[in-house]
């Protein structure tokens, strides 16, 4: 594999959230190393480091040694331009959903311009709605509808294989790549500002707030604003908040 393709794969973060069993972390590291992935982020693992993780890694100890342990998902996604969440469950709110092959091509396409993330939830419950709110897309692995749940390391292996296979075949999206997009942390700052402004302006109904915020997240994640556009939007929010304060005086 040439250096360019390796760089693309190195820019893909595998993010595990709240992993309960340390053996699964080791098995994930082994699956990643099989497919030339190197960047492992662990968000609040229950037990880590662990001898069981090292044993299950079977020679992928270097990935475990480099793994970043994070206190929050915000920390794990810092600087990422694209985030895709893996989920086996259908949700009440519709997220844009990709097949494993589509998600691999999208991640590789974006990784040519910066870091991207593929996130996996807890073994028992997967990703929460709040965690899915951070994702531009959702990926589901086709499986037996009567038994759709894969082991965590199996899910990572399937999606890692798609990344590696598409990198080898040059299977990258041909769509124009945005030169610069607001990264995950800038978007979270914007969403917090948006919620604050809506509350101050009296626009947000507490009974509908979560549903409305989720729809607005879908809108802006779909739009992929760049940093300048995001600053313009935040300036508009600040101006509206200022006018509201002036009327109170």
PDB file of C-alpha atoms in Angstrom:
ATOM      1  CA  UNK A   1       0.000   0.000   0.000  1.00  0.00           C
ATOM      2  CA  UNK A   2       1.443   3.384  -0.969  1.00  0.00           C
ATOM      3  CA  UNK A   3       2.150   6.210   1.466  1.00  0.00           C
ATOM      4  CA  UNK A   4      -0.827   8.294   0.318  1.00  0.00           C
ATOM      5  CA  UNK A   5      -3.322   5.502   1.067  1.00  0.00           C
ATOM      6  CA  UNK A   6      -1.661   4.801   4.414  1.00  0.00           C
ATOM      7  CA  UNK A   7      -2.013   8.487   5.321  1.00  0.00           C
ATOM      8  CA  UNK A   8      -5.728   8.310   4.512  1.00  0.00           C
ATOM      9  CA  UNK A   9      -6.159   5.275   6.777  1.00  0.00           C
ATOM     10  CA  UNK A  10      -4.043   6.875   9.515  1.00  0.00           C
ATOM     11  CA  UNK A  11      -6.463   9.819   9.526  1.00  0.00           C
ATOM     12  CA  UNK A  12      -9.375   7.525  10.465  1.00  0.00           C
ATOM     13  CA  UNK A  13     -10.010   7.391  14.206  1.00  0.00           C
ATOM     14  CA  UNK A  14     -11.748   4.347  15.653  1.00  0.00           C
ATOM     15  CA  UNK A  15     -13.570   5.627  18.742  1.00  0.00           C
ATOM     16  CA  UNK A  16     -14.960   3.210  21.353  1.00  0.00           C
ATOM     17  CA  UNK A  17     -17.367   4.656  23.926  1.00  0.00           C
ATOM     18  CA  UNK A  18     -17.866   3.151  27.380  1.00  0.00           C
ATOM     19  CA  UNK A  19     -16.395  -0.259  26.524  1.00  0.00           C
ATOM     20  CA  UNK A  20     -17.263  -2.662  29.348  1.00  0.00           C
ATOM     21  CA  UNK A  21     -15.021  -5.649  28.618  1.00  0.00           C
ATOM     22  CA  UNK A  22     -11.268  -4.943  28.247  1.00  0.00           C
ATOM     23  CA  UNK A  23     -10.882  -8.029  26.068  1.00  0.00           C
ATOM     24  CA  UNK A  24     -12.987  -6.295  23.430  1.00  0.00           C
ATOM     25  CA  UNK A  25     -10.526  -3.402  23.349  1.00  0.00           C
ATOM     26  CA  UNK A  26      -7.690  -5.822  22.644  1.00  0.00           C
ATOM     27  CA  UNK A  27      -9.708  -7.618  19.966  1.00  0.00           C
ATOM     28  CA  UNK A  28     -10.525  -4.253  18.333  1.00  0.00           C
ATOM     29  CA  UNK A  29      -6.810  -3.353  18.288  1.00  0.00           C
ATOM     30  CA  UNK A  30      -6.063  -6.670  16.550  1.00  0.00           C
ATOM     31  CA  UNK A  31      -8.826  -6.076  13.981  1.00  0.00           C
ATOM     32  CA  UNK A  32      -7.508  -2.565  13.303  1.00  0.00           C
ATOM     33  CA  UNK A  33      -3.902  -3.678  12.842  1.00  0.00           C
ATOM     34  CA  UNK A  34      -5.063  -6.366  10.379  1.00  0.00           C
ATOM     35  CA  UNK A  35      -6.476  -3.553   8.231  1.00  0.00           C
ATOM     36  CA  UNK A  36      -3.663  -0.961   8.598  1.00  0.00           C
ATOM     37  CA  UNK A  37      -5.618   1.301  10.961  1.00  0.00           C
ATOM     38  CA  UNK A  38      -3.604   2.857  13.783  1.00  0.00           C
ATOM     39  CA  UNK A  39      -5.652   5.505  15.565  1.00  0.00           C
ATOM     40  CA  UNK A  40      -7.647   4.152  18.543  1.00  0.00           C
ATOM     41  CA  UNK A  41      -9.542   6.439  20.943  1.00  0.00           C
ATOM     42  CA  UNK A  42     -11.210   5.111  24.113  1.00  0.00           C
ATOM     43  CA  UNK A  43     -13.916   7.190  25.805  1.00  0.00           C
ATOM     44  CA  UNK A  44     -14.374   6.273  29.467  1.00  0.00           C
ATOM     45  CA  UNK A  45     -13.548   2.546  29.194  1.00  0.00           C
ATOM     46  CA  UNK A  46     -14.672   0.669  32.292  1.00  0.00           C
ATOM     47  CA  UNK A  47     -11.347  -1.175  32.736  1.00  0.00           C
ATOM     48  CA  UNK A  48      -8.175   0.012  30.988  1.00  0.00           C
ATOM     49  CA  UNK A  49      -5.276  -0.642  30.798  1.00  0.00           C
ATOM     50  CA  UNK A  50      -5.747  -4.360  31.286  1.00  0.00           C
ATOM     51  CA  UNK A  51      -3.780  -7.568  30.895  1.00  0.00           C
ATOM     52  CA  UNK A  52      -6.836  -9.083  29.208  1.00  0.00           C
ATOM     53  CA  UNK A  53      -6.801  -6.336  26.561  1.00  0.00           C
ATOM     54  CA  UNK A  54      -3.105  -6.979  25.907  1.00  0.00           C
ATOM     55  CA  UNK A  55      -3.652 -10.733  25.636  1.00  0.00           C
ATOM     56  CA  UNK A  56      -6.557 -10.357  23.189  1.00  0.00           C
ATOM     57  CA  UNK A  57      -4.572  -7.875  21.078  1.00  0.00           C
ATOM     58  CA  UNK A  58      -2.320 -10.784  19.985  1.00  0.00           C
ATOM     59  CA  UNK A  59       0.601  -8.683  18.807  1.00  0.00           C
ATOM     60  CA  UNK A  60      -1.220  -5.380  18.320  1.00  0.00           C
ATOM     61  CA  UNK A  61       0.254  -4.074  21.578  1.00  0.00           C
ATOM     62  CA  UNK A  62       1.627  -1.022  19.762  1.00  0.00           C
ATOM     63  CA  UNK A  63      -1.938   0.145  19.019  1.00  0.00           C
ATOM     64  CA  UNK A  64      -2.864  -0.230  22.670  1.00  0.00           C
ATOM     65  CA  UNK A  65       0.244   1.706  23.714  1.00  0.00           C
ATOM     66  CA  UNK A  66      -0.739   4.579  21.392  1.00  0.00           C
ATOM     67  CA  UNK A  67      -4.448   4.495  22.256  1.00  0.00           C
ATOM     68  CA  UNK A  68      -5.826   7.789  23.574  1.00  0.00           C
ATOM     69  CA  UNK A  69      -8.013   7.480  26.676  1.00  0.00           C
ATOM     70  CA  UNK A  70     -10.511  10.365  26.752  1.00  0.00           C
ATOM     71  CA  UNK A  71     -12.829  11.619  29.449  1.00  0.00           C
ATOM     72  CA  UNK A  72     -15.470  12.803  26.968  1.00  0.00           C
ATOM     73  CA  UNK A  73     -16.610  12.236  23.408  1.00  0.00           C
ATOM     74  CA  UNK A  74     -15.839  15.919  22.768  1.00  0.00           C
ATOM     75  CA  UNK A  75     -12.178  15.182  23.464  1.00  0.00           C
ATOM     76  CA  UNK A  76     -12.114  12.110  21.205  1.00  0.00           C
ATOM     77  CA  UNK A  77     -13.671  13.993  18.267  1.00  0.00           C
ATOM     78  CA  UNK A  78     -11.622  17.180  18.602  1.00  0.00           C
ATOM     79  CA  UNK A  79     -10.470  18.351  15.165  1.00  0.00           C
ATOM     80  CA  UNK A  80     -12.472  15.751  13.167  1.00  0.00           C
ATOM     81  CA  UNK A  81     -14.143  17.006   9.989  1.00  0.00           C
ATOM     82  CA  UNK A  82     -16.501  14.016   9.562  1.00  0.00           C
ATOM     83  CA  UNK A  83     -18.066  11.667  12.142  1.00  0.00           C
ATOM     84  CA  UNK A  84     -19.920   8.435  11.333  1.00  0.00           C
ATOM     85  CA  UNK A  85     -21.633   6.343  14.027  1.00  0.00           C
ATOM     86  CA  UNK A  86     -22.124   2.565  13.900  1.00  0.00           C
ATOM     87  CA  UNK A  87     -25.533   1.354  15.060  1.00  0.00           C
ATOM     88  CA  UNK A  88     -27.513  -1.855  14.685  1.00  0.00           C
ATOM     89  CA  UNK A  89     -30.796  -0.409  15.988  1.00  0.00           C
ATOM     90  CA  UNK A  90     -33.471   1.519  14.145  1.00  0.00           C
ATOM     91  CA  UNK A  91     -34.114   4.895  15.758  1.00  0.00           C
ATOM     92  CA  UNK A  92     -37.206   7.031  16.221  1.00  0.00           C
ATOM     93  CA  UNK A  93     -35.355  10.003  14.719  1.00  0.00           C
ATOM     94  CA  UNK A  94     -34.069   9.360  11.228  1.00  0.00           C
ATOM     95  CA  UNK A  95     -30.320   9.843  10.725  1.00  0.00           C
ATOM     96  CA  UNK A  96     -28.852   9.692   7.201  1.00  0.00           C
ATOM     97  CA  UNK A  97     -27.771   6.056   6.884  1.00  0.00           C
ATOM     98  CA  UNK A  98     -24.953   4.559   4.779  1.00  0.00           C
ATOM     99  CA  UNK A  99     -23.972   1.017   3.889  1.00  0.00           C
ATOM    100  CA  UNK A 100     -20.541  -0.193   5.084  1.00  0.00           C
ATOM    101  CA  UNK A 101     -19.069   0.352   1.620  1.00  0.00           C
ATOM    102  CA  UNK A 102     -20.551   3.840   1.317  1.00  0.00           C
ATOM    103  CA  UNK A 103     -19.311   4.811   4.760  1.00  0.00           C
ATOM    104  CA  UNK A 104     -15.778   3.588   3.943  1.00  0.00           C
ATOM    105  CA  UNK A 105     -15.654   5.594   0.718  1.00  0.00           C
ATOM    106  CA  UNK A 106     -16.997   8.699   2.452  1.00  0.00           C
ATOM    107  CA  UNK A 107     -14.481   8.419   5.305  1.00  0.00           C
ATOM    108  CA  UNK A 108     -11.548   7.838   2.960  1.00  0.00           C
ATOM    109  CA  UNK A 109     -12.589  10.743   0.740  1.00  0.00           C
ATOM    110  CA  UNK A 110     -12.703  13.128   3.699  1.00  0.00           C
ATOM    111  CA  UNK A 111      -9.560  11.703   5.341  1.00  0.00           C
ATOM    112  CA  UNK A 112      -7.515  13.045   2.435  1.00  0.00           C
ATOM    113  CA  UNK A 113      -8.166  16.527   3.871  1.00  0.00           C
ATOM    114  CA  UNK A 114      -8.049  15.838   7.638  1.00  0.00           C
ATOM    115  CA  UNK A 115      -9.020  13.527  10.472  1.00  0.00           C
ATOM    116  CA  UNK A 116     -12.320  11.674  10.549  1.00  0.00           C
ATOM    117  CA  UNK A 117     -13.947   9.376  13.112  1.00  0.00           C
ATOM    118  CA  UNK A 118     -15.920   6.136  13.147  1.00  0.00           C
ATOM    119  CA  UNK A 119     -17.577   5.726  16.551  1.00  0.00           C
ATOM    120  CA  UNK A 120     -18.886   2.597  18.297  1.00  0.00           C
ATOM    121  CA  UNK A 121     -21.066   2.468  21.405  1.00  0.00           C
ATOM    122  CA  UNK A 122     -21.355   0.203  24.411  1.00  0.00           C
ATOM    123  CA  UNK A 123     -21.612  -3.552  24.033  1.00  0.00           C
ATOM    124  CA  UNK A 124     -25.069  -3.703  25.641  1.00  0.00           C
ATOM    125  CA  UNK A 125     -26.761  -0.558  24.343  1.00  0.00           C
ATOM    126  CA  UNK A 126     -24.718   0.947  21.511  1.00  0.00           C
ATOM    127  CA  UNK A 127     -24.716   4.705  20.984  1.00  0.00           C
ATOM    128  CA  UNK A 128     -27.113   6.978  22.816  1.00  0.00           C
ATOM    129  CA  UNK A 129     -29.202   9.519  20.909  1.00  0.00           C
ATOM    130  CA  UNK A 130     -27.000  12.286  22.318  1.00  0.00           C
ATOM    131  CA  UNK A 131     -23.921  10.540  20.891  1.00  0.00           C
ATOM    132  CA  UNK A 132     -25.622   9.995  17.552  1.00  0.00           C
ATOM    133  CA  UNK A 133     -26.325  13.742  17.534  1.00  0.00           C
ATOM    134  CA  UNK A 134     -22.596  14.179  16.951  1.00  0.00           C
ATOM    135  CA  UNK A 135     -22.664  12.118  13.747  1.00  0.00           C
ATOM    136  CA  UNK A 136     -23.014  13.314  10.163  1.00  0.00           C
ATOM    137  CA  UNK A 137     -24.090   9.807   9.130  1.00  0.00           C
ATOM    138  CA  UNK A 138     -24.985   6.433  10.591  1.00  0.00           C
ATOM    139  CA  UNK A 139     -23.693   3.114   9.245  1.00  0.00           C
ATOM    140  CA  UNK A 140     -25.488  -0.208   9.681  1.00  0.00           C
ATOM    141  CA  UNK A 141     -24.020  -3.612   8.863  1.00  0.00           C
ATOM    142  CA  UNK A 142     -26.585  -5.802   7.053  1.00  0.00           C
ATOM    143  CA  UNK A 143     -27.273  -8.874   9.163  1.00  0.00           C
ATOM    144  CA  UNK A 144     -29.930 -11.373  10.183  1.00  0.00           C
ATOM    145  CA  UNK A 145     -32.964  -9.219  11.147  1.00  0.00           C
ATOM    146  CA  UNK A 146     -33.833 -11.755  13.850  1.00  0.00           C
ATOM    147  CA  UNK A 147     -30.331 -11.498  15.351  1.00  0.00           C
ATOM    148  CA  UNK A 148     -28.691  -8.243  14.192  1.00  0.00           C
ATOM    149  CA  UNK A 149     -26.286  -7.660  17.093  1.00  0.00           C
ATOM    150  CA  UNK A 150     -22.594  -8.151  16.331  1.00  0.00           C
ATOM    151  CA  UNK A 151     -19.845  -8.358  18.911  1.00  0.00           C
ATOM    152  CA  UNK A 152     -18.001  -5.020  19.141  1.00  0.00           C
ATOM    153  CA  UNK A 153     -14.763  -6.338  17.655  1.00  0.00           C
ATOM    154  CA  UNK A 154     -16.675  -8.068  14.841  1.00  0.00           C
ATOM    155  CA  UNK A 155     -18.363  -4.800  13.904  1.00  0.00           C
ATOM    156  CA  UNK A 156     -15.010  -3.000  13.928  1.00  0.00           C
ATOM    157  CA  UNK A 157     -13.504  -5.806  11.812  1.00  0.00           C
ATOM    158  CA  UNK A 158     -16.241  -5.562   9.159  1.00  0.00           C
ATOM    159  CA  UNK A 159     -16.021  -1.783   8.831  1.00  0.00           C
ATOM    160  CA  UNK A 160     -12.207  -1.780   9.022  1.00  0.00           C
ATOM    161  CA  UNK A 161     -12.128  -4.329   6.197  1.00  0.00           C
ATOM    162  CA  UNK A 162     -14.312  -2.051   4.074  1.00  0.00           C
ATOM    163  CA  UNK A 163     -11.919   0.848   4.709  1.00  0.00           C
ATOM    164  CA  UNK A 164      -8.855  -1.224   3.833  1.00  0.00           C
ATOM    165  CA  UNK A 165     -10.455  -2.868   0.799  1.00  0.00           C
ATOM    166  CA  UNK A 166     -11.693   0.423  -0.639  1.00  0.00           C
ATOM    167  CA  UNK A 167      -8.306   2.056  -0.025  1.00  0.00           C
ATOM    168  CA  UNK A 168      -6.563  -0.751  -1.946  1.00  0.00           C
ATOM    169  CA  UNK A 169      -9.045  -0.509  -4.809  1.00  0.00           C
ATOM    170  CA  UNK A 170      -8.981   3.270  -4.919  1.00  0.00           C
ATOM    171  CA  UNK A 171     -12.691   3.244  -4.056  1.00  0.00           C
ATOM    172  CA  UNK A 172     -12.970   6.836  -2.899  1.00  0.00           C
ATOM    173  CA  UNK A 173     -15.940   9.142  -3.475  1.00  0.00           C
ATOM    174  CA  UNK A 174     -15.600  11.283  -6.597  1.00  0.00           C
ATOM    175  CA  UNK A 175     -17.754  14.073  -5.162  1.00  0.00           C
ATOM    176  CA  UNK A 176     -16.006  17.454  -4.748  1.00  0.00           C
ATOM    177  CA  UNK A 177     -14.342  17.675  -1.358  1.00  0.00           C
ATOM    178  CA  UNK A 178     -15.088  20.788   0.715  1.00  0.00           C
ATOM    179  CA  UNK A 179     -11.757  22.601   1.089  1.00  0.00           C
ATOM    180  CA  UNK A 180     -12.478  23.449   4.711  1.00  0.00           C
ATOM    181  CA  UNK A 181     -15.388  22.544   6.958  1.00  0.00           C
ATOM    182  CA  UNK A 182     -16.149  23.381  10.565  1.00  0.00           C
ATOM    183  CA  UNK A 183     -14.800  20.571  12.726  1.00  0.00           C
ATOM    184  CA  UNK A 184     -16.650  18.683  15.447  1.00  0.00           C
ATOM    185  CA  UNK A 185     -15.631  20.963  18.317  1.00  0.00           C
ATOM    186  CA  UNK A 186     -16.534  24.162  16.437  1.00  0.00           C
ATOM    187  CA  UNK A 187     -19.936  22.699  15.599  1.00  0.00           C
ATOM    188  CA  UNK A 188     -20.573  21.768  19.241  1.00  0.00           C
ATOM    189  CA  UNK A 189     -19.737  25.328  20.302  1.00  0.00           C
ATOM    190  CA  UNK A 190     -22.212  26.583  17.697  1.00  0.00           C
ATOM    191  CA  UNK A 191     -24.967  24.194  18.824  1.00  0.00           C
ATOM    192  CA  UNK A 192     -24.536  25.293  22.445  1.00  0.00           C
ATOM    193  CA  UNK A 193     -24.719  28.927  21.344  1.00  0.00           C
ATOM    194  CA  UNK A 194     -27.809  28.207  19.247  1.00  0.00           C
ATOM    195  CA  UNK A 195     -29.596  26.559  22.198  1.00  0.00           C
ATOM    196  CA  UNK A 196     -28.672  29.457  24.479  1.00  0.00           C
ATOM    197  CA  UNK A 197     -29.925  32.047  21.977  1.00  0.00           C
ATOM    198  CA  UNK A 198     -33.184  30.174  21.385  1.00  0.00           C
ATOM    199  CA  UNK A 199     -33.792  30.002  25.143  1.00  0.00           C
ATOM    200  CA  UNK A 200     -33.027  33.697  25.659  1.00  0.00           C
ATOM    201  CA  UNK A 201     -35.222  34.757  22.748  1.00  0.00           C
ATOM    202  CA  UNK A 202     -38.116  32.667  24.010  1.00  0.00           C
ATOM    203  CA  UNK A 203     -38.219  30.662  20.783  1.00  0.00           C
ATOM    204  CA  UNK A 204     -37.577  27.262  22.333  1.00  0.00           C
ATOM    205  CA  UNK A 205     -40.496  25.403  23.938  1.00  0.00           C
ATOM    206  CA  UNK A 206     -39.047  23.220  26.730  1.00  0.00           C
ATOM    207  CA  UNK A 207     -41.460  20.431  25.773  1.00  0.00           C
ATOM    208  CA  UNK A 208     -40.154  20.403  22.194  1.00  0.00           C
ATOM    209  CA  UNK A 209     -36.587  21.564  22.784  1.00  0.00           C
ATOM    210  CA  UNK A 210     -34.755  18.234  22.369  1.00  0.00           C
ATOM    211  CA  UNK A 211     -36.650  17.269  19.232  1.00  0.00           C
ATOM    212  CA  UNK A 212     -36.162  20.735  17.725  1.00  0.00           C
ATOM    213  CA  UNK A 213     -32.444  20.778  18.552  1.00  0.00           C
ATOM    214  CA  UNK A 214     -32.020  17.350  16.964  1.00  0.00           C
ATOM    215  CA  UNK A 215     -33.676  18.549  13.750  1.00  0.00           C
ATOM    216  CA  UNK A 216     -31.478  21.648  13.693  1.00  0.00           C
ATOM    217  CA  UNK A 217     -28.397  19.493  14.205  1.00  0.00           C
ATOM    218  CA  UNK A 218     -29.411  17.366  11.222  1.00  0.00           C
ATOM    219  CA  UNK A 219     -29.807  20.529   9.143  1.00  0.00           C
ATOM    220  CA  UNK A 220     -26.389  22.006   9.942  1.00  0.00           C
ATOM    221  CA  UNK A 221     -24.537  18.684   9.833  1.00  0.00           C
ATOM    222  CA  UNK A 222     -26.030  18.127   6.386  1.00  0.00           C
ATOM    223  CA  UNK A 223     -25.047  21.633   5.265  1.00  0.00           C
ATOM    224  CA  UNK A 224     -21.355  21.187   6.297  1.00  0.00           C
ATOM    225  CA  UNK A 225     -20.702  24.921   6.981  1.00  0.00           C
ATOM    226  CA  UNK A 226     -17.124  26.173   6.830  1.00  0.00           C
ATOM    227  CA  UNK A 227     -15.558  28.146   9.735  1.00  0.00           C
ATOM    228  CA  UNK A 228     -16.371  31.545   8.183  1.00  0.00           C
ATOM    229  CA  UNK A 229     -20.017  30.591   7.655  1.00  0.00           C
ATOM    230  CA  UNK A 230     -20.239  29.330  11.233  1.00  0.00           C
ATOM    231  CA  UNK A 231     -18.813  32.604  12.533  1.00  0.00           C
ATOM    232  CA  UNK A 232     -21.431  34.522  10.523  1.00  0.00           C
ATOM    233  CA  UNK A 233     -24.210  32.422  12.044  1.00  0.00           C
ATOM    234  CA  UNK A 234     -22.833  32.945  15.544  1.00  0.00           C
ATOM    235  CA  UNK A 235     -22.602  36.670  14.873  1.00  0.00           C
ATOM    236  CA  UNK A 236     -26.292  36.722  13.946  1.00  0.00           C
ATOM    237  CA  UNK A 237     -27.157  34.856  17.151  1.00  0.00           C
ATOM    238  CA  UNK A 238     -25.083  37.269  19.244  1.00  0.00           C
ATOM    239  CA  UNK A 239     -26.735  40.275  17.571  1.00  0.00           C
ATOM    240  CA  UNK A 240     -30.203  38.852  18.276  1.00  0.00           C
ATOM    241  CA  UNK A 241     -29.247  38.207  21.904  1.00  0.00           C
ATOM    242  CA  UNK A 242     -27.920  41.775  22.203  1.00  0.00           C
ATOM    243  CA  UNK A 243     -31.133  43.286  20.867  1.00  0.00           C
ATOM    244  CA  UNK A 244     -33.129  41.205  23.334  1.00  0.00           C
ATOM    245  CA  UNK A 245     -30.996  42.518  26.200  1.00  0.00           C
ATOM    246  CA  UNK A 246     -31.393  46.128  25.012  1.00  0.00           C
ATOM    247  CA  UNK A 247     -35.186  45.800  24.992  1.00  0.00           C
ATOM    248  CA  UNK A 248     -35.080  44.673  28.624  1.00  0.00           C
ATOM    249  CA  UNK A 249     -33.171  47.843  29.721  1.00  0.00           C
TER     250      UNK A 249
END
